[in-house]
Amino acid sequence: MPIQRVPAHELRLHIAPESLGFSDTSELLEQGACWIGQERAEMAARFGLTMNQPNYNLFVLGEVGSGRSSMLRQMMHSVAATRPVPPDLCYINNFDEPEHPRALRMSAGQGRELRQCMVQLAKTLQAEIPKRLAAQDFKVESEHIEKAYKQEEDRAYAELDAFAEARSFSLFKESGHLVFTLRDDKGHALTETEALALSKERRQAIDKAEDELRAEIARFLDKTRPLERVKNEGLAALRRQIIKPMLEREVREIHNTLQKPMADEATLNDHLARVVQDVLEHVELFQAGDDEEAVRIEALTAVLARYRINVVVDNHGLQGAPVILEDNPLFRNLFGSIEYESDGNELMTDFSHIRAGSLLRAHGGFLMLHVRDLLTDALVWEKLSRFLRSGRLQIEESGLHLSPIASVALEPEAVHIDVKIVLIGTVEEYYVLQEGAPEFFRRFMCKVEFAESFTANADTHRASAIFVAHSCQRLGLPHFNADAVARLIECTHREVDDQTRQSALFSHTESLIIESANHARQRGADKVQATDVDAAIA
């Protein structure tokens, strides 16, 4: 076979700077960046991001530096901007089972509105209830109830006192207890020594009379305790009657404030009704008393804390659907957490200590994760697999059972999450999962594969120049002249040893851009030239 000689100038690709159609890259900034040479990956990514059916999560595979993360992130933001803003997520107190807080979905921005409304409600209750219970009409009615009870009690006590008097006993009240003493014939109280000096028959008669008096006292208490209960119930009913209209007005004000439609209106209505009921059951705590004021304030604080709203996901001000990039998917970062406070020898918590993770915040939008991060934590991998299977997330604190300190158990209501997961990995990781975790793998029906190289043409050269322009703007670097860009593009061909193809590893190109710009700055130039690129390569 005859030897064919190739001229030296044909051994490498030469790109004429004038063929690129610009003098320097500052002229290209108005043109948007595109997926250079990745048309098939772009088509697959757009298909997956716009597919609303379950299990069409995206597995993006390609070499590090191929632009897989940056290009997907750009498209995620583009698609998310066309989607509606998802609702807020709140956790509220469960009055029946405090250890199982309830979830409440509200239109975006309503969560913080409701939280402020409930803060204002607590302030209003503390200011208005004491005023109403100190008003003249309440005092008149409560005194009437007290007087009716006192008359019945006095009548019963007079009968008991006469009974004691007939048996030579004096009866009086001391610190809320009934106390009696024995008297002699002259009406003086007998001392213990005098009582022992009495005859045996007299002492026996006294013991019998004492037993009869004790029995009569028991009957008196059996008769007056129901009366006291009726009095207390009457006073409580009066307080409720005075306070309930004010509470109902405040609840109407809350509904008027939240004018937009609510995702879980029935849940909110039920919660507010339970708040009204709870206030009426504890209304006496709002009224200052003479005794144990510190205890009352502590109890009132605990009651008011039940009315708070924990807004774990606040989408106020969000435009479109959320796009979350989780670079540190620890268990609590990804799935949420429950914070605890130390109370002596125990860890305590309640619904207000629930915190959202990336999955909750990405509801209605997109979440980007890296395979290598997930594979390093078995607990994260297992829980993510369960979530992908069910679509519901139960917030829990990982590893709390290992704590030597006793703590309260909290199980927030599980919530459904509609999120598109974009998983970034390599070709090797893709096939390892396909073989070793088929149940997990089948939740990623959309494969987005970034090529390592692509066929070059005038359009890819132009797109590469636009990439250089945007890189200079983003990194704050001097722009490149056309000859410098031509030299960079020649390097992308050299990387794959092919005059007809370019390398898709644009991270290498970006590194060369940074280093070339540094050489230009060192020589005091305001534009990067081909000689600067050659210096960086050298």
Coordinates of C-alpha atoms in Angstrom, one line a residue:
M1 CA 0.0 0.0 0.0
P2 CA 1.6 3.3 -1.0
I3 CA 2.4 5.8 1.7
Q4 CA 0.3 8.9 1.6
R5 CA 2.0 12.0 2.8
V6 CA 0.0 14.5 4.9
P7 CA 1.1 18.2 4.9
A8 CA 2.1 19.5 8.3
H9 CA -0.6 22.2 8.2
E10 CA -3.3 19.6 7.9
L11 CA -2.4 17.7 11.0
R12 CA -4.4 20.1 13.1
L13 CA -7.5 22.1 12.7
H14 CA -7.1 25.8 11.9
I15 CA -10.1 28.1 12.5
A16 CA -10.1 31.5 10.9
P17 CA -11.0 34.2 13.5
E18 CA -12.9 36.2 10.8
S19 CA -15.2 33.2 10.2
L20 CA -16.7 33.5 13.7
G21 CA -18.4 36.8 12.9
F22 CA -17.4 39.0 15.8
S23 CA -14.4 41.0 17.0
D24 CA -14.6 40.1 20.7
T25 CA -17.0 38.2 22.9
S26 CA -18.7 41.3 24.5
E27 CA -20.7 41.4 21.3
L28 CA -22.3 38.0 22.1
L29 CA -23.7 38.7 25.5
E30 CA -27.2 39.3 24.3
Q31 CA -27.4 35.8 22.8
G32 CA -28.6 33.2 25.3
A33 CA -26.4 30.2 26.2
C34 CA -27.5 26.8 24.7
W35 CA -26.8 23.1 25.0
I36 CA -23.8 22.9 22.9
G37 CA -23.7 19.6 21.0
Q38 CA -26.2 18.0 23.4
E39 CA -29.4 18.1 21.4
R40 CA -30.4 14.6 22.3
A41 CA -29.8 15.2 26.0
E42 CA -31.7 18.5 25.8
M43 CA -34.7 16.8 24.2
A44 CA -34.7 14.0 26.9
A45 CA -34.4 16.5 29.7
R46 CA -37.2 18.7 28.4
F47 CA -39.4 15.6 28.0
G48 CA -38.7 14.5 31.5
L49 CA -39.2 17.8 33.2
T50 CA -42.5 18.5 31.5
M51 CA -43.9 14.9 32.0
N52 CA -46.4 15.0 34.8
Q53 CA -46.9 11.3 35.3
P54 CA -45.3 9.5 38.3
N55 CA -41.9 7.8 38.1
Y56 CA -40.7 10.0 35.3
N57 CA -37.8 11.4 37.4
L58 CA -34.6 12.1 35.6
F59 CA -31.3 10.3 35.8
V60 CA -28.7 12.5 34.2
L61 CA -25.5 10.7 33.3
G62 CA -22.3 12.0 31.9
E63 CA -18.7 12.9 32.7
V64 CA -17.8 15.5 35.3
G65 CA -17.4 18.8 33.5
S66 CA -19.8 18.0 30.7
G67 CA -22.3 20.7 31.9
R68 CA -24.8 18.1 33.1
S69 CA -25.6 20.0 36.4
S70 CA -25.5 23.5 35.0
M71 CA -27.6 22.8 31.9
L72 CA -30.2 20.9 33.9
R73 CA -30.3 23.6 36.5
Q74 CA -30.9 26.2 33.8
M75 CA -33.7 24.2 32.2
M76 CA -35.2 23.4 35.6
H77 CA -35.5 27.1 36.3
S78 CA -36.9 27.7 32.8
V79 CA -39.7 25.1 33.2
A80 CA -40.4 26.0 36.8
A81 CA -41.1 29.6 35.8
T82 CA -44.1 28.3 33.8
R83 CA -45.6 26.4 36.7
P84 CA -47.9 27.7 39.4
V85 CA -46.6 28.5 42.8
P86 CA -47.2 25.6 45.2
P87 CA -49.0 26.0 48.5
D88 CA -47.4 26.7 51.9
L89 CA -47.1 23.9 54.4
C90 CA -47.9 24.5 58.1
Y91 CA -48.0 22.2 61.1
I92 CA -50.6 22.9 63.8
N93 CA -51.3 21.5 67.2
N94 CA -53.5 18.3 67.4
F95 CA -55.8 19.0 70.4
D96 CA -56.8 15.3 70.7
E97 CA -53.3 13.8 70.2
P98 CA -50.5 16.4 70.6
E99 CA -47.9 13.8 69.7
H100 CA -49.4 13.7 66.2
P101 CA -49.3 17.3 64.8
R102 CA -51.6 18.0 61.9
A103 CA -50.4 19.2 58.5
L104 CA -52.1 22.2 56.9
R105 CA -51.7 23.3 53.2
M106 CA -52.4 26.9 52.4
S107 CA -52.1 29.0 49.3
A108 CA -48.7 30.6 48.9
G109 CA -48.2 33.4 51.4
Q110 CA -51.2 32.5 53.5
G111 CA -49.1 30.6 56.0
R112 CA -47.3 33.7 57.2
E113 CA -50.7 35.6 57.2
L114 CA -52.3 32.9 59.4
R115 CA -49.3 32.8 61.7
Q116 CA -49.5 36.6 62.3
C117 CA -53.3 36.3 62.8
M118 CA -52.8 33.7 65.5
V119 CA -50.1 35.8 67.2
Q120 CA -52.5 38.8 67.2
L121 CA -55.3 36.6 68.5
A122 CA -53.2 35.6 71.5
K123 CA -52.5 39.2 72.2
T124 CA -56.2 40.1 71.9
L125 CA -57.3 37.3 74.2
Q126 CA -54.9 38.4 76.9
A127 CA -56.1 42.0 76.6
E128 CA -59.8 41.6 76.1
I129 CA -60.8 38.6 78.2
P130 CA -59.7 40.2 81.6
K131 CA -61.5 43.4 80.6
R132 CA -64.8 41.6 79.9
L133 CA -64.5 39.5 83.0
A134 CA -64.0 42.7 85.0
A135 CA -67.0 44.5 83.4
Q136 CA -70.0 45.4 85.5
D137 CA -72.6 43.1 83.8
F138 CA -70.3 40.1 84.4
K139 CA -69.8 41.1 88.1
V140 CA -73.6 41.4 88.7
E141 CA -74.3 38.0 87.1
S142 CA -71.5 36.3 88.9
E143 CA -72.4 37.8 92.2
H144 CA -76.0 36.6 91.7
I145 CA -74.7 33.0 91.1
E146 CA -72.4 33.3 94.1
K147 CA -75.2 34.6 96.3
A148 CA -77.5 31.8 95.4
Y149 CA -74.8 29.3 96.3
K150 CA -74.0 31.1 99.5
Q151 CA -77.6 31.0 100.6
E152 CA -77.9 27.3 100.1
E153 CA -74.6 26.7 101.8
D154 CA -75.5 28.9 104.7
R155 CA -78.8 27.2 105.2
A156 CA -77.1 23.8 105.3
Y157 CA -74.4 25.1 107.6
A158 CA -77.0 26.5 110.0
E159 CA -78.6 23.1 110.3
L160 CA -75.2 21.4 110.9
D161 CA -74.3 24.1 113.4
A162 CA -77.5 23.5 115.3
F163 CA -76.9 19.7 115.2
A164 CA -73.4 20.3 116.8
E165 CA -74.8 22.7 119.3
A166 CA -77.3 20.2 120.5
R167 CA -74.5 17.8 121.3
S168 CA -72.3 20.4 123.2
F169 CA -69.9 21.0 120.3
S170 CA -68.7 24.3 118.8
L171 CA -68.3 24.2 115.0
F172 CA -66.2 26.6 113.0
K173 CA -64.3 26.8 109.7
E174 CA -60.5 26.9 109.6
S175 CA -58.5 27.0 106.3
G176 CA -61.4 25.5 104.4
H177 CA -61.9 22.7 106.9
L178 CA -64.7 22.1 109.4
V179 CA -63.3 21.9 113.0
F180 CA -65.3 21.2 116.2
T181 CA -64.5 21.3 119.9
L182 CA -66.3 19.9 123.0
R183 CA -67.8 22.4 125.5
D184 CA -68.7 22.0 129.2
D185 CA -72.0 23.0 130.7
K186 CA -70.9 26.6 130.9
G187 CA -70.1 26.7 127.2
H188 CA -66.3 26.7 127.6
A189 CA -64.1 24.4 125.5
L190 CA -62.8 21.4 127.4
T191 CA -59.1 20.7 127.4
E192 CA -57.8 17.2 126.9
T193 CA -57.0 16.8 130.6
E194 CA -60.6 17.9 131.6
A195 CA -62.1 15.5 129.1
L196 CA -60.1 12.6 130.5
A197 CA -61.3 13.5 134.0
L198 CA -64.9 12.9 133.0
S199 CA -66.7 9.7 134.0
K200 CA -66.6 6.7 131.8
E201 CA -70.3 6.9 131.0
R202 CA -69.9 10.6 130.1
R203 CA -66.9 9.9 127.8
Q204 CA -68.8 7.1 126.1
A205 CA -71.7 9.5 125.5
I206 CA -69.3 12.1 124.1
D207 CA -67.7 9.6 121.7
K208 CA -71.1 8.6 120.4
A209 CA -72.1 12.3 119.9
E210 CA -68.8 12.9 118.1
D211 CA -69.5 10.0 115.7
E212 CA -72.9 11.3 115.0
L213 CA -71.4 14.8 114.3
R214 CA -68.8 13.4 112.0
A215 CA -71.5 11.5 110.1
E216 CA -73.6 14.7 109.9
I217 CA -70.5 16.7 108.6
A218 CA -70.1 14.0 105.9
R219 CA -73.7 14.5 104.8
F220 CA -73.2 18.3 104.8
L221 CA -70.2 17.9 102.5
D222 CA -72.1 15.5 100.2
K223 CA -74.8 18.1 100.0
T224 CA -72.7 21.2 99.5
R225 CA -70.1 19.8 97.1
P226 CA -72.7 19.4 94.3
L227 CA -73.8 22.9 95.0
E228 CA -70.3 24.2 94.6
R229 CA -69.9 22.2 91.4
V230 CA -73.2 23.8 90.1
K231 CA -71.9 27.2 91.1
N232 CA -68.5 26.7 89.3
E233 CA -70.3 25.4 86.2
G234 CA -72.6 28.4 86.3
L235 CA -69.7 30.8 86.6
A236 CA -67.9 28.9 83.8
A237 CA -71.0 29.1 81.6
L238 CA -71.3 32.8 82.3
R239 CA -67.7 33.4 81.3
R240 CA -68.2 31.4 78.1
Q241 CA -71.3 33.4 77.4
I242 CA -69.4 36.7 77.8
I243 CA -66.3 35.6 75.9
K244 CA -67.7 33.5 73.0
P245 CA -69.1 36.3 70.9
M246 CA -65.7 38.0 71.0
L247 CA -63.9 34.8 69.9
E248 CA -66.3 34.2 67.1
R249 CA -65.7 37.7 65.8
E250 CA -62.0 37.2 65.9
V251 CA -62.3 34.0 64.0
R252 CA -64.4 35.8 61.3
E253 CA -61.6 38.4 61.1
I254 CA -59.1 35.7 60.4
H255 CA -61.2 34.2 57.6
N256 CA -61.6 37.7 56.1
T257 CA -57.8 38.2 56.2
L258 CA -57.3 34.9 54.4
Q259 CA -59.3 35.9 51.3
K260 CA -57.7 33.6 48.8
P261 CA -59.0 30.0 48.4
M262 CA -57.3 27.6 50.8
A263 CA -56.0 24.1 50.0
D264 CA -57.1 22.6 53.3
E265 CA -60.0 24.9 54.3
A266 CA -61.8 22.1 56.2
T267 CA -58.7 21.5 58.3
L268 CA -58.3 25.2 59.1
N269 CA -62.0 25.6 60.0
D270 CA -61.8 22.6 62.3
H271 CA -58.6 23.9 63.9
L272 CA -60.0 27.4 64.6
A273 CA -63.2 25.8 66.1
R274 CA -60.9 23.7 68.4
V275 CA -59.0 26.9 69.3
V276 CA -62.3 28.6 70.3
Q277 CA -63.3 25.5 72.3
D278 CA -60.0 25.4 74.1
V279 CA -60.0 29.0 75.0
L280 CA -63.5 28.6 76.5
E281 CA -62.3 25.6 78.5
H282 CA -59.4 27.6 80.0
V283 CA -60.9 31.1 80.2
E284 CA -60.3 31.3 83.9
L285 CA -56.5 31.3 83.2
F286 CA -56.9 34.7 81.6
Q287 CA -58.2 36.2 84.8
A288 CA -55.6 37.3 87.4
G289 CA -56.0 35.8 90.8
D290 CA -54.6 36.4 94.3
D291 CA -52.8 33.1 94.8
E292 CA -50.3 31.2 92.7
E293 CA -50.0 33.9 90.0
A294 CA -46.8 32.4 88.6
V295 CA -48.5 29.0 88.2
R296 CA -51.4 30.7 86.4
I297 CA -49.1 32.6 84.0
E298 CA -47.1 29.4 83.2
A299 CA -50.3 27.5 82.5
L300 CA -51.7 30.3 80.3
T301 CA -48.4 30.5 78.3
A302 CA -48.7 26.7 77.6
V303 CA -52.3 27.1 76.5
L304 CA -51.5 30.0 74.1
A305 CA -48.5 28.1 72.7
R306 CA -51.0 25.6 71.3
Y307 CA -52.5 28.2 69.0
R308 CA -49.3 29.0 67.2
I309 CA -48.8 28.2 63.5
N310 CA -45.5 26.5 62.4
V311 CA -44.9 27.5 58.8
V312 CA -42.4 24.9 57.7
V313 CA -42.6 25.8 53.9
D314 CA -43.2 29.5 53.1
N315 CA -43.6 30.1 49.4
H316 CA -44.4 33.8 49.8
G317 CA -42.8 35.8 47.1
L318 CA -41.9 32.7 45.0
Q319 CA -42.4 33.1 41.2
G320 CA -43.3 29.8 39.7
A321 CA -42.3 26.4 41.1
P322 CA -39.4 25.9 43.4
V323 CA -36.0 24.6 42.2
I324 CA -33.9 23.1 45.0
L325 CA -30.3 22.1 44.6
E326 CA -29.3 19.9 47.6
D327 CA -25.5 19.5 47.7
N328 CA -25.5 18.2 51.3
P329 CA -28.3 15.6 51.5
L330 CA -27.9 14.7 55.1
F331 CA -30.9 12.9 56.6
R332 CA -32.3 16.1 58.3
N333 CA -31.4 18.3 55.3
L334 CA -33.3 16.2 52.9
F335 CA -36.3 14.8 54.8
G336 CA -36.7 17.5 57.5
S337 CA -36.2 17.2 61.3
I338 CA -37.7 17.7 64.7
E339 CA -35.8 19.9 67.1
Y340 CA -35.7 19.1 70.9
E341 CA -35.1 21.2 74.0
S342 CA -33.6 20.0 77.2
D343 CA -36.0 20.0 80.2
G344 CA -34.0 18.7 83.1
N345 CA -33.3 15.1 82.3
E346 CA -35.5 14.8 79.3
L347 CA -35.6 16.1 75.7
M348 CA -38.9 17.9 75.0
T349 CA -40.5 19.0 71.8
D350 CA -43.8 19.9 70.2
F351 CA -45.3 20.8 66.7
S352 CA -43.6 24.2 66.6
H353 CA -40.1 22.4 66.5
I354 CA -40.8 20.6 63.2
R355 CA -38.5 21.8 60.4
A356 CA -38.7 21.1 56.6
G357 CA -36.1 19.5 54.4
S358 CA -35.4 19.9 50.7
L359 CA -38.1 17.4 49.7
L360 CA -40.8 19.4 51.4
R361 CA -39.5 22.7 50.1
A362 CA -39.4 21.3 46.5
H363 CA -43.0 20.3 46.5
G364 CA -44.6 21.3 43.2
G365 CA -41.2 21.8 41.6
F366 CA -37.7 20.2 41.1
L367 CA -35.0 18.8 43.4
M368 CA -31.5 18.0 42.1
L369 CA -29.4 15.4 43.9
H370 CA -26.1 13.7 43.2
V371 CA -25.9 9.9 43.3
R372 CA -22.5 9.7 45.0
D373 CA -24.0 11.8 48.0
L374 CA -26.9 9.4 48.4
L375 CA -24.9 6.2 48.3
T376 CA -22.7 7.2 51.2
D377 CA -25.6 7.1 53.7
A378 CA -27.7 3.9 54.0
L379 CA -30.4 5.7 56.1
V380 CA -30.9 8.4 53.4
W381 CA -30.9 5.8 50.6
E382 CA -33.5 3.7 52.4
K383 CA -35.9 6.5 53.3
L384 CA -35.6 8.1 49.8
S385 CA -36.5 4.7 48.3
R386 CA -39.6 4.5 50.6
F387 CA -40.6 8.0 49.6
L388 CA -40.3 7.2 45.9
R389 CA -42.5 4.2 46.4
S390 CA -45.2 5.9 48.3
G391 CA -45.0 9.6 47.4
R392 CA -45.6 10.5 51.1
L393 CA -43.1 11.9 53.6
Q394 CA -43.1 11.3 57.3
I395 CA -40.8 13.7 59.2
E396 CA -38.7 11.9 61.8
E397 CA -35.5 12.5 63.7
S398 CA -32.8 10.1 62.6
G399 CA -30.9 8.4 65.3
L400 CA -32.9 9.8 68.2
H401 CA -33.6 6.3 69.5
L402 CA -29.9 6.0 70.2
S403 CA -29.9 8.9 72.6
P404 CA -29.5 7.9 76.3
I405 CA -31.8 10.7 77.3
A406 CA -35.5 10.0 77.5
S407 CA -37.7 12.2 75.2
V408 CA -41.2 12.7 74.1
A409 CA -42.2 11.0 70.9
L410 CA -43.5 13.2 68.0
E411 CA -45.0 11.8 64.8
P412 CA -46.1 14.6 62.5
E413 CA -48.8 13.8 60.0
A414 CA -47.3 12.4 56.7
V415 CA -47.8 14.6 53.7
H416 CA -48.0 13.9 50.0
I417 CA -45.2 15.5 48.0
D418 CA -45.3 16.1 44.2
V419 CA -41.7 16.6 43.2
K420 CA -39.6 15.9 40.2
I421 CA -36.2 14.5 41.2
V422 CA -33.2 15.1 39.0
L423 CA -30.4 12.6 39.9
I424 CA -26.9 13.4 38.6
G425 CA -24.5 10.5 38.2
T426 CA -21.9 8.9 36.0
V427 CA -22.4 6.2 33.4
E428 CA -20.9 3.6 35.8
E429 CA -23.3 4.6 38.6
Y430 CA -26.3 4.4 36.2
Y431 CA -25.6 0.8 35.3
V432 CA -24.7 -0.2 38.9
L433 CA -28.1 1.1 40.1
Q434 CA -29.9 -0.5 37.1
E435 CA -28.4 -3.9 38.2
G436 CA -28.4 -3.6 42.0
A437 CA -31.4 -1.5 42.8
P438 CA -34.1 -2.2 40.2
E439 CA -37.0 -1.0 42.4
F440 CA -35.3 2.3 43.0
F441 CA -34.1 2.6 39.4
R442 CA -37.6 2.2 37.8
R443 CA -38.7 5.4 39.5
F444 CA -36.3 7.2 37.0
M445 CA -37.9 6.5 33.7
C446 CA -36.2 9.4 31.9
K447 CA -32.5 8.9 31.0
V448 CA -30.6 12.1 30.0
E449 CA -27.2 11.2 28.7
F450 CA -24.5 13.8 28.0
A451 CA -22.2 12.9 25.2
E452 CA -18.4 13.3 25.7
S453 CA -18.0 14.8 22.3
F454 CA -20.2 16.0 19.4
T455 CA -19.9 16.7 15.7
A456 CA -18.6 20.2 15.1
N457 CA -19.9 22.7 12.6
A458 CA -20.3 26.5 12.3
D459 CA -23.2 26.5 14.7
T460 CA -21.3 24.6 17.5
H461 CA -18.4 27.0 17.0
R462 CA -20.7 30.0 17.4
A463 CA -22.3 28.4 20.5
S464 CA -18.8 27.8 21.9
A465 CA -18.0 31.5 21.5
I466 CA -21.3 32.5 23.3
F467 CA -20.2 30.1 26.1
V468 CA -16.9 32.0 26.4
A469 CA -18.8 35.4 26.4
H470 CA -21.1 34.4 29.3
S471 CA -18.2 32.8 31.2
C472 CA -16.3 36.0 31.1
Q473 CA -19.3 38.0 32.3
R474 CA -20.1 35.5 35.1
L475 CA -16.5 35.3 36.3
G476 CA -15.7 39.0 35.9
L477 CA -12.9 38.3 33.3
P478 CA -11.8 40.4 30.3
H479 CA -13.5 39.4 27.1
F480 CA -11.8 37.4 24.4
N481 CA -10.8 38.6 20.9
A482 CA -12.0 36.4 18.0
D483 CA -8.5 34.9 17.5
A484 CA -8.4 33.8 21.1
V485 CA -11.8 32.2 20.8
A486 CA -10.7 30.4 17.6
R487 CA -7.7 29.1 19.6
L488 CA -10.0 27.8 22.4
I489 CA -12.3 26.0 19.9
E490 CA -9.2 24.4 18.3
C491 CA -8.3 23.1 21.8
T492 CA -11.8 21.4 22.1
H493 CA -11.0 19.5 18.9
R494 CA -7.5 18.6 20.1
E495 CA -9.0 17.1 23.3
V496 CA -10.8 14.4 21.3
D497 CA -8.1 14.1 18.6
D498 CA -10.7 14.7 15.9
Q499 CA -10.9 17.7 13.5
T500 CA -14.6 16.9 12.9
R501 CA -15.7 16.7 16.6
Q502 CA -15.5 18.8 19.8
S503 CA -15.0 17.8 23.4
A504 CA -18.2 18.3 25.5
L505 CA -16.2 18.7 28.7
F506 CA -16.6 22.5 28.9
S507 CA -15.2 22.6 32.4
H508 CA -11.8 22.1 30.8
T509 CA -12.6 25.0 28.4
E510 CA -13.6 27.2 31.4
S511 CA -10.4 26.5 33.2
L512 CA -8.5 27.5 30.1
I513 CA -10.6 30.7 29.9
I514 CA -9.6 31.7 33.4
E515 CA -6.0 31.0 33.0
S516 CA -5.8 32.8 29.6
A517 CA -7.5 35.8 31.1
N518 CA -4.9 35.9 33.9
H519 CA -2.1 36.0 31.3
A520 CA -3.9 38.9 29.6
R521 CA -4.2 40.8 32.9
Q522 CA -0.5 40.2 33.7
R523 CA 0.5 42.0 30.5
G524 CA -2.0 44.8 31.2
A525 CA -4.3 44.0 28.2
D526 CA -8.1 44.7 28.3
K527 CA -8.8 41.8 25.9
V528 CA -7.5 38.2 25.7
Q529 CA -5.6 37.3 22.6
A530 CA -4.6 34.0 21.0
T531 CA -1.1 34.5 22.5
D532 CA -2.6 34.5 26.0
V533 CA -4.4 31.2 25.2
D534 CA -1.1 29.7 23.9
A535 CA 0.6 30.8 27.1
A536 CA -2.0 29.2 29.2
I537 CA -1.7 25.9 27.2
A538 CA 2.0 26.0 27.6

